[in-house]
PDB file of C-alpha atoms and ligand atoms in Angstrom:
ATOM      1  CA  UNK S   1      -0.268 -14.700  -3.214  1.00  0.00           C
ATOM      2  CA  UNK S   2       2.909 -11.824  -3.130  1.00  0.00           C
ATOM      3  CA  UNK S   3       1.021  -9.687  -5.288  1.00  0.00           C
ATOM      4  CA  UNK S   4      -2.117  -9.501  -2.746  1.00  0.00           C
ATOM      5  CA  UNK S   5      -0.711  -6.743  -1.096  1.00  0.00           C
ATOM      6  CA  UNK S   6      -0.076  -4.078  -4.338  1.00  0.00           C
ATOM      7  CA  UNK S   7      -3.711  -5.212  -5.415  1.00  0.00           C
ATOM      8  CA  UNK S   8      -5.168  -4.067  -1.943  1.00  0.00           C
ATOM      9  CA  UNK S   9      -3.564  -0.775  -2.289  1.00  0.00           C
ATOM     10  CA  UNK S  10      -4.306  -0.132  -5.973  1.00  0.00           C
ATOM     11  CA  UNK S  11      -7.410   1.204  -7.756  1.00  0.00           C
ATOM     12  CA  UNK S  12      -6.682  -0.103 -11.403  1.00  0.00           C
ATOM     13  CA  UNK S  13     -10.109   1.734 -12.626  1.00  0.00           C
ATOM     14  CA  UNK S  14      -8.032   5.287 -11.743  1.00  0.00           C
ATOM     15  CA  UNK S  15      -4.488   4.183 -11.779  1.00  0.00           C
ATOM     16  CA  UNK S  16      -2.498   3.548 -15.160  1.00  0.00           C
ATOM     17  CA  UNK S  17       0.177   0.769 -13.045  1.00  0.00           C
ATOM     18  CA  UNK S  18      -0.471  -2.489 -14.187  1.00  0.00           C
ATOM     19  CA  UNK S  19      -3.063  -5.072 -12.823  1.00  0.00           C
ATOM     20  CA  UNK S  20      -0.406  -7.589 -11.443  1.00  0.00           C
ATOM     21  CA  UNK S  21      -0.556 -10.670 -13.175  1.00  0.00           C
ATOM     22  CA  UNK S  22       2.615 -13.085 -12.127  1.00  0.00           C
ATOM     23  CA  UNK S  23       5.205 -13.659 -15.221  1.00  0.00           C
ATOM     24  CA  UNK S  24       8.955 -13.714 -16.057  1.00  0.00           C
ATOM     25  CA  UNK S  25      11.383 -12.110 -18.324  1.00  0.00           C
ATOM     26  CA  UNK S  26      13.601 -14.200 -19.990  1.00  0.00           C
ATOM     27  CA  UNK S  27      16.363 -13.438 -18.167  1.00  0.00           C
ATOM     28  CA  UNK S  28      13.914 -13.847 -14.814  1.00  0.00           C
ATOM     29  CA  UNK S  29      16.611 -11.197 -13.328  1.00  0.00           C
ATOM     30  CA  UNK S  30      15.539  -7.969 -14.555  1.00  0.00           C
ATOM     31  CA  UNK S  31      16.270  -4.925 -11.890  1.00  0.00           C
ATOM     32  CA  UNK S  32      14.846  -1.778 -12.158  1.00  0.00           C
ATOM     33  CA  UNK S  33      15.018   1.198 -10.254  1.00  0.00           C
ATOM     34  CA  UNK S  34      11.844   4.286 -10.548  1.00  0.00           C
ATOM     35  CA  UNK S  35      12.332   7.512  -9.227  1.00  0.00           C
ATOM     36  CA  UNK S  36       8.930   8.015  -7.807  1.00  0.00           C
ATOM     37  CA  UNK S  37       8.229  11.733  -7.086  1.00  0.00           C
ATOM     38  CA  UNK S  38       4.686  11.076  -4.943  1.00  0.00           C
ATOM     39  CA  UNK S  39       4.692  12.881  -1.578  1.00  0.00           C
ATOM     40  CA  UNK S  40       8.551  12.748  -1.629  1.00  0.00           C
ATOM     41  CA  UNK S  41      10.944  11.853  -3.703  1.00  0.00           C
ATOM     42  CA  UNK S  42      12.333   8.369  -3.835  1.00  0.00           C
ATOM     43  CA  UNK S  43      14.065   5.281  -5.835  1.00  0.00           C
ATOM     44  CA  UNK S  44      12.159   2.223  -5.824  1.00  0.00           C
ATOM     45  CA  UNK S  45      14.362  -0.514  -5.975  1.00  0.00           C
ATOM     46  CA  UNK S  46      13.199  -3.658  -7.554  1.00  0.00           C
ATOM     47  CA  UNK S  47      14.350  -7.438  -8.212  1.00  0.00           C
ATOM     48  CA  UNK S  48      12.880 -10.227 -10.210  1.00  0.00           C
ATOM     49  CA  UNK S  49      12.600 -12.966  -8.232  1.00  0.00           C
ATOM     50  CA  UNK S  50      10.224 -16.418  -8.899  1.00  0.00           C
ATOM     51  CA  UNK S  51       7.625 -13.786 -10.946  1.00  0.00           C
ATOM     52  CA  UNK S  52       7.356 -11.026  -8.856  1.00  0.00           C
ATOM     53  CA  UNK S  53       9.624  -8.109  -8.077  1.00  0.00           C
ATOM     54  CA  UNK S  54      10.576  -8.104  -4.686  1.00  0.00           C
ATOM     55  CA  UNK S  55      10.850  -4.161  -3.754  1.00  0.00           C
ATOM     56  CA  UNK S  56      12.539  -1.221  -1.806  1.00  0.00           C
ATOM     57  CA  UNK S  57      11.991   2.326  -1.555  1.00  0.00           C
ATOM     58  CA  UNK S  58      15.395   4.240  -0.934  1.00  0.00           C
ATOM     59  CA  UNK S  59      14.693   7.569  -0.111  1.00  0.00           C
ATOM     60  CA  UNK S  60      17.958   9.003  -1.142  1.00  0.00           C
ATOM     61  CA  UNK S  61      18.657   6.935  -4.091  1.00  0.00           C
ATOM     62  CA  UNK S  62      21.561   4.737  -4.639  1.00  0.00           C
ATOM     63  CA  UNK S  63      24.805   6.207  -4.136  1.00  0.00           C
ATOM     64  CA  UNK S  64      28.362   4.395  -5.724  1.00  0.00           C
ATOM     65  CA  UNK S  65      30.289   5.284  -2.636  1.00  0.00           C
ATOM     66  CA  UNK S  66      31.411   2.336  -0.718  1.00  0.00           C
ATOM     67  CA  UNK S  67      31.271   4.444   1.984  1.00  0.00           C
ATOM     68  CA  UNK S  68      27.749   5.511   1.953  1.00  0.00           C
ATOM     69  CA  UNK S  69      25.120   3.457   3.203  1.00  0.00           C
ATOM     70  CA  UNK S  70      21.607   4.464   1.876  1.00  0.00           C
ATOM     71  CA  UNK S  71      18.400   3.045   3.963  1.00  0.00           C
ATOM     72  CA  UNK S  72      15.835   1.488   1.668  1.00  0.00           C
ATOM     73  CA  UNK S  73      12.454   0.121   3.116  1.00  0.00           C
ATOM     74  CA  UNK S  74      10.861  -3.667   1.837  1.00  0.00           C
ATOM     75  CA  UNK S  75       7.623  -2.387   0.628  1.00  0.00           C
ATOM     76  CA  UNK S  76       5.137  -4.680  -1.353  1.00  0.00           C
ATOM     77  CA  UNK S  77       6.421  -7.070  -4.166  1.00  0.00           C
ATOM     78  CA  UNK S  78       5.213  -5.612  -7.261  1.00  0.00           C
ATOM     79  CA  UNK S  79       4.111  -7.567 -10.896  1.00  0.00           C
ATOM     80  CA  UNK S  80       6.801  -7.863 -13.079  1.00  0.00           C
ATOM     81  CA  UNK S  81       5.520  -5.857 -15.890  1.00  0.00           C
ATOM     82  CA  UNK S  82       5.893  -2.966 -13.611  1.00  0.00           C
ATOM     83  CA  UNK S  83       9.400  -2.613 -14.779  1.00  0.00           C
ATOM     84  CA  UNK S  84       7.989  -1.253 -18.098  1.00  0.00           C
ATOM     85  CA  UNK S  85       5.515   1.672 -15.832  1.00  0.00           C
ATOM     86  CA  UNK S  86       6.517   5.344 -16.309  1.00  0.00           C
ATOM     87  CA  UNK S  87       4.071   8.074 -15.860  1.00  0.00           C
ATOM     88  CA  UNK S  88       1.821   9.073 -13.564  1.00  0.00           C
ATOM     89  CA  UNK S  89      -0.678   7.998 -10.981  1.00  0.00           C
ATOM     90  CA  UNK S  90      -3.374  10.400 -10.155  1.00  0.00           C
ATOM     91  CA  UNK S  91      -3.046  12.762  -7.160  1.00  0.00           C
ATOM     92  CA  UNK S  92      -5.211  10.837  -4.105  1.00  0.00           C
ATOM     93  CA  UNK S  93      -4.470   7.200  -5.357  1.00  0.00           C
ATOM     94  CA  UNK S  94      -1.665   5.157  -3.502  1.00  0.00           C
ATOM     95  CA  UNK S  95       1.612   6.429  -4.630  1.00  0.00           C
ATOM     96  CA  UNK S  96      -0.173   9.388  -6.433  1.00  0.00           C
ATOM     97  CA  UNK S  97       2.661  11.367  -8.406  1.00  0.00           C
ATOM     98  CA  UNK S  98       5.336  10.803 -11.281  1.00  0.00           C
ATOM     99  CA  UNK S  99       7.365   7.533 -11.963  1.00  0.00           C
ATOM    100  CA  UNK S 100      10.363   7.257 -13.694  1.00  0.00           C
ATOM    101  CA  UNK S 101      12.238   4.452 -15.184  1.00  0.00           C
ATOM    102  CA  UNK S 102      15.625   6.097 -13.896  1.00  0.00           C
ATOM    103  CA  UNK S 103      17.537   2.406 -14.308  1.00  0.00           C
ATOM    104  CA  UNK S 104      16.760  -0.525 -16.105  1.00  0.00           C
ATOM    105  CA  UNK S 105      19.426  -4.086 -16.582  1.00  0.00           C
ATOM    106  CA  UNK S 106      19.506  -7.357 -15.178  1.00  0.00           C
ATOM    107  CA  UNK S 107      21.226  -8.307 -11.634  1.00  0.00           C
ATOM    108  CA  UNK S 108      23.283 -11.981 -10.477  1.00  0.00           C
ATOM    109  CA  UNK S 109      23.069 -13.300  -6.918  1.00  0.00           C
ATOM    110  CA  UNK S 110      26.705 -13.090  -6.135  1.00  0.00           C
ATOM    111  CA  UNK S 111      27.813 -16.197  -4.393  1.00  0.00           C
ATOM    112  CA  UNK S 112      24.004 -17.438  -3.415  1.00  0.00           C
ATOM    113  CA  UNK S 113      22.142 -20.312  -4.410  1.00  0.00           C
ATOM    114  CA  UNK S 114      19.126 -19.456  -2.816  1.00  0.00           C
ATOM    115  CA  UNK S 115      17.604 -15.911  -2.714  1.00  0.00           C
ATOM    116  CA  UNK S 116      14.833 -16.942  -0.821  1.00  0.00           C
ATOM    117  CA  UNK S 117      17.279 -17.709   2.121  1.00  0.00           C
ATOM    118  CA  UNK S 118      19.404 -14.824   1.753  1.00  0.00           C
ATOM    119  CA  UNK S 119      16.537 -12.794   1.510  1.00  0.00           C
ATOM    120  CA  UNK S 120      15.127 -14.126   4.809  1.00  0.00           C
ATOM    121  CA  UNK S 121      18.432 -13.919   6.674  1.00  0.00           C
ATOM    122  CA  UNK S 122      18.582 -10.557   5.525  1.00  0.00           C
ATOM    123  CA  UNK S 123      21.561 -10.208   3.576  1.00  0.00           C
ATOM    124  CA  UNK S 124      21.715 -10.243  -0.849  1.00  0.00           C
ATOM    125  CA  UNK S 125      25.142  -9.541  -2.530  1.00  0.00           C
ATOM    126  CA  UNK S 126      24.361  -8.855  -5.771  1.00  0.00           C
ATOM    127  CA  UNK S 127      26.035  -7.671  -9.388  1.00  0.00           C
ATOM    128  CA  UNK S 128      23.811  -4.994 -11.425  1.00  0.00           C
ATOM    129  CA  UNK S 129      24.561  -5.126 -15.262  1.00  0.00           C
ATOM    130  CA  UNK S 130      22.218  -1.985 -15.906  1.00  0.00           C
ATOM    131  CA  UNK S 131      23.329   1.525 -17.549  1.00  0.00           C
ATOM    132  CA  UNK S 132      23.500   3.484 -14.603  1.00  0.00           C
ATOM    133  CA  UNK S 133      24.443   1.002 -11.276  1.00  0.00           C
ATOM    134  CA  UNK S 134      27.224  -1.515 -12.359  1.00  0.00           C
ATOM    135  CA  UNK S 135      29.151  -4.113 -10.217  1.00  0.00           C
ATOM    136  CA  UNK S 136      28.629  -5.313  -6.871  1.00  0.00           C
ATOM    137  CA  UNK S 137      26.187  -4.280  -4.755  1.00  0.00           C
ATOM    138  CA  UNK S 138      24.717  -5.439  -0.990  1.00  0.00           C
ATOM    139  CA  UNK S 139      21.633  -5.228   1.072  1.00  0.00           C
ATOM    140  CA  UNK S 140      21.585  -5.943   4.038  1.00  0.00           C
ATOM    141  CA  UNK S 141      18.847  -5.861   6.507  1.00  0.00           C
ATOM    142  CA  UNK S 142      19.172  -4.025   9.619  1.00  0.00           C
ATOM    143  CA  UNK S 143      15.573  -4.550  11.436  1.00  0.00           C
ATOM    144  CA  UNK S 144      11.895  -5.635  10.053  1.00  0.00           C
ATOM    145  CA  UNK S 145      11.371  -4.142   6.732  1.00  0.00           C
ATOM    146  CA  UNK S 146      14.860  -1.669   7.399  1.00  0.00           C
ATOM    147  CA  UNK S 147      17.713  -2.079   5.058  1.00  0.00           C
ATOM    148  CA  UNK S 148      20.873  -0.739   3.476  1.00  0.00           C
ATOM    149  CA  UNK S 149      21.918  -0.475   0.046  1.00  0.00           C
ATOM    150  CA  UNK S 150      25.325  -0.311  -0.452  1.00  0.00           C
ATOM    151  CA  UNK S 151      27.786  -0.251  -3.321  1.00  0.00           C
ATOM    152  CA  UNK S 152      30.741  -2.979  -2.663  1.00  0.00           C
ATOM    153  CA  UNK S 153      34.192  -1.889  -3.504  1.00  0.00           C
ATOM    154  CA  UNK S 154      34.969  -2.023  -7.244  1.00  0.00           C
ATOM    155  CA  UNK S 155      36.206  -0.493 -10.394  1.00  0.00           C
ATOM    156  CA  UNK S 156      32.358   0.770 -10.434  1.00  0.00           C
ATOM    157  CA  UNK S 157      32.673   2.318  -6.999  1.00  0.00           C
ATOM    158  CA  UNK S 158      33.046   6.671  -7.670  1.00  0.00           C
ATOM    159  CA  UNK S 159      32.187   9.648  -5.412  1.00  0.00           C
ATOM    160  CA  UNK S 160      30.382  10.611  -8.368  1.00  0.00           C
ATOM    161  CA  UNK S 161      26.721  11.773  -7.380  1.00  0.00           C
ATOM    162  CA  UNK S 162      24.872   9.433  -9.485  1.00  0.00           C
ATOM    163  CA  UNK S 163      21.782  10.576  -9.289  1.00  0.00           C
ATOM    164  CA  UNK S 164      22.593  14.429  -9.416  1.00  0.00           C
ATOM    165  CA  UNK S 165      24.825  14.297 -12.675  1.00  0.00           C
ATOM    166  CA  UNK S 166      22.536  11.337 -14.305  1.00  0.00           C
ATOM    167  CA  UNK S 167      18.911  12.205 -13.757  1.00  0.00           C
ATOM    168  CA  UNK S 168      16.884  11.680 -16.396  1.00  0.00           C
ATOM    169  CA  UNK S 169      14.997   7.983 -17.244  1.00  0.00           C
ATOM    170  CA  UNK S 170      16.712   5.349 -19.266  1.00  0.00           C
ATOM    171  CA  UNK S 171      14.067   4.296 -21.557  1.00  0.00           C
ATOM    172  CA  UNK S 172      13.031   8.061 -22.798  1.00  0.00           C
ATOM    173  CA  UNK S 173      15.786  10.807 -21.511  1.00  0.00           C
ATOM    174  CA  UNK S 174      13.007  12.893 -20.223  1.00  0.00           C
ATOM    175  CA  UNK S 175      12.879  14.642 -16.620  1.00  0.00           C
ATOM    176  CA  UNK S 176      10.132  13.964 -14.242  1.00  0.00           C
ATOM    177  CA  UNK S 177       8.537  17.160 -15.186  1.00  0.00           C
ATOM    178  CA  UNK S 178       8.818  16.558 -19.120  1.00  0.00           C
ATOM    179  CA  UNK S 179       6.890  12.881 -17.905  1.00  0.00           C
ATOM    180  CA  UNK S 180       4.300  14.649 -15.717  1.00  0.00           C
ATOM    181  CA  UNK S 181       3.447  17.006 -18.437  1.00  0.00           C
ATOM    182  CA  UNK S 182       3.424  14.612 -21.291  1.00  0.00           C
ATOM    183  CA  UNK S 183       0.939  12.012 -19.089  1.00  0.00           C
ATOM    184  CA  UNK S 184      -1.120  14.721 -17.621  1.00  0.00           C
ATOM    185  CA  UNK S 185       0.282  15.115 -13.861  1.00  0.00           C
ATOM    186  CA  UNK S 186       1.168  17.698 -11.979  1.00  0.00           C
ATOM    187  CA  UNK S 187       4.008  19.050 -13.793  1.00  0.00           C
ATOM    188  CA  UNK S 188       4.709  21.611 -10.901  1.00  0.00           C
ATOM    189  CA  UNK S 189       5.036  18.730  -8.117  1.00  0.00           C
ATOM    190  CA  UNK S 190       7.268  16.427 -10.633  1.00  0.00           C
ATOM    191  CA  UNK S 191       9.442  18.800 -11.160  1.00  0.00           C
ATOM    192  CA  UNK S 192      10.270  19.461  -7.615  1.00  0.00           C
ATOM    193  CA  UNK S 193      12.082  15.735  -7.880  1.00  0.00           C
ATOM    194  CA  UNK S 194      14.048  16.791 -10.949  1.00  0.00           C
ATOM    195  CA  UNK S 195      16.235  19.365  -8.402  1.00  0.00           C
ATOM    196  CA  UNK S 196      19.134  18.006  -7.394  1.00  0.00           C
ATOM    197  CA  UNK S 197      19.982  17.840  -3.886  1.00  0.00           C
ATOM    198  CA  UNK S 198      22.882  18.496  -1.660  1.00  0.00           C
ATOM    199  CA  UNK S 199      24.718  15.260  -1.573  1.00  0.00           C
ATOM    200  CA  UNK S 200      24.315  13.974   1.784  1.00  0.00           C
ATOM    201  CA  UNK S 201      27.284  11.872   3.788  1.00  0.00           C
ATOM    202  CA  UNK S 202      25.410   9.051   4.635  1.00  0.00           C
ATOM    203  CA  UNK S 203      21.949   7.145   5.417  1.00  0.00           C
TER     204      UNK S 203
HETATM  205 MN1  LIG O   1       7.415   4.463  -4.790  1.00  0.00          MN
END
């Protein structure tokens, strides 16, 4: 039933993403986060969770300054094997760019026995154990799909730009342009994501 929606929006005869078949990891807590260069750049954010990855698209990308609260929209739950997707989707198809696999771990409710409920009453504290976002982390949801992603004060917390000094995927080291020219995309557009941008004070 969650995966109805990304199978609506998804031509798997043109797109490489995968089909969407519910399964688990055997953790069944992976995170991942893509950096998504389609008409803009963006992180998805994604959490296993009962077989799907629940999902967020943060425009900005995550930032490790407790002070800095970065908006990231619910979009669609996606299949779990999407955590493994980098490469591209054709130009005109939903979501048509580059896709990165910027981070990759696993993530623990922090202090919740239910993520159903938390996620319904609109607030997850959560721990990321991945190579790029460590420690504790919160969303919290402001209005309908609207939320913020914000890093929780810790020995992980740094005004370090994250995603300026650290911008290349996880799984391969290569930029968004090396992955759009290696898959066949528009290596012109993909690179436009691998710029880094003036870091911004908030939102
Ligand atoms: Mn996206």
């Amino acid at each position: 039933m969650a995966l109805e929606e990304y199978k609506r929006k998804r031509r798997f005869t043109k797109t490489a993403e995968p089909r969407g078949k519910k399964k688990t990891t055997a953790s069944g807590r992976l995170f991942v986060v893509q950096k998504h260069q389609a008409s803009h750049l963006h992180y998805d954010l994604r959490l296993e969770h009962n077989g799907v990855l629940k999902s967020w698209a943060v425009p900005k990308g995550p930032s490790l300054d407790p002070g800095t609260k970065r908006l990231a929209m619910a979009v669609e739950d996606h299949p779990v094997d999407y955590a493994e997707f980098e490469g591209t989707i054709p130009e005109g198809e939903y979501g048509g760019g580059t896709v990165m696999i910027w981070d990759r771990g696993t993530y623990t409710p922090e202090g919740i026995d239910d993520v159903d409920q938390a996620l319904r009453d609109g607030e997850l504290k959560l721990q990321f154990t991945g190579k790029k976002l460590k420690g504790s982390w919160v969303l919290v949801r402001t209005r309908n799909r609207q939320w913020l992603f914000i890093k929780h004060r810790d020995a992980h917390a740094s005004s370090r730009d994250i995603t300026a000094e650290q911008p290349r995927s996880v799984v391969s080291r290569r930029t968004l342009a090396q992955i759009a020219k290696d898959e066949g995309g528009n290596v012109e557009k993909a690179a436009r994501g691998d710029v880094p941008r003036p870091a911004a004070a908030s939102s």
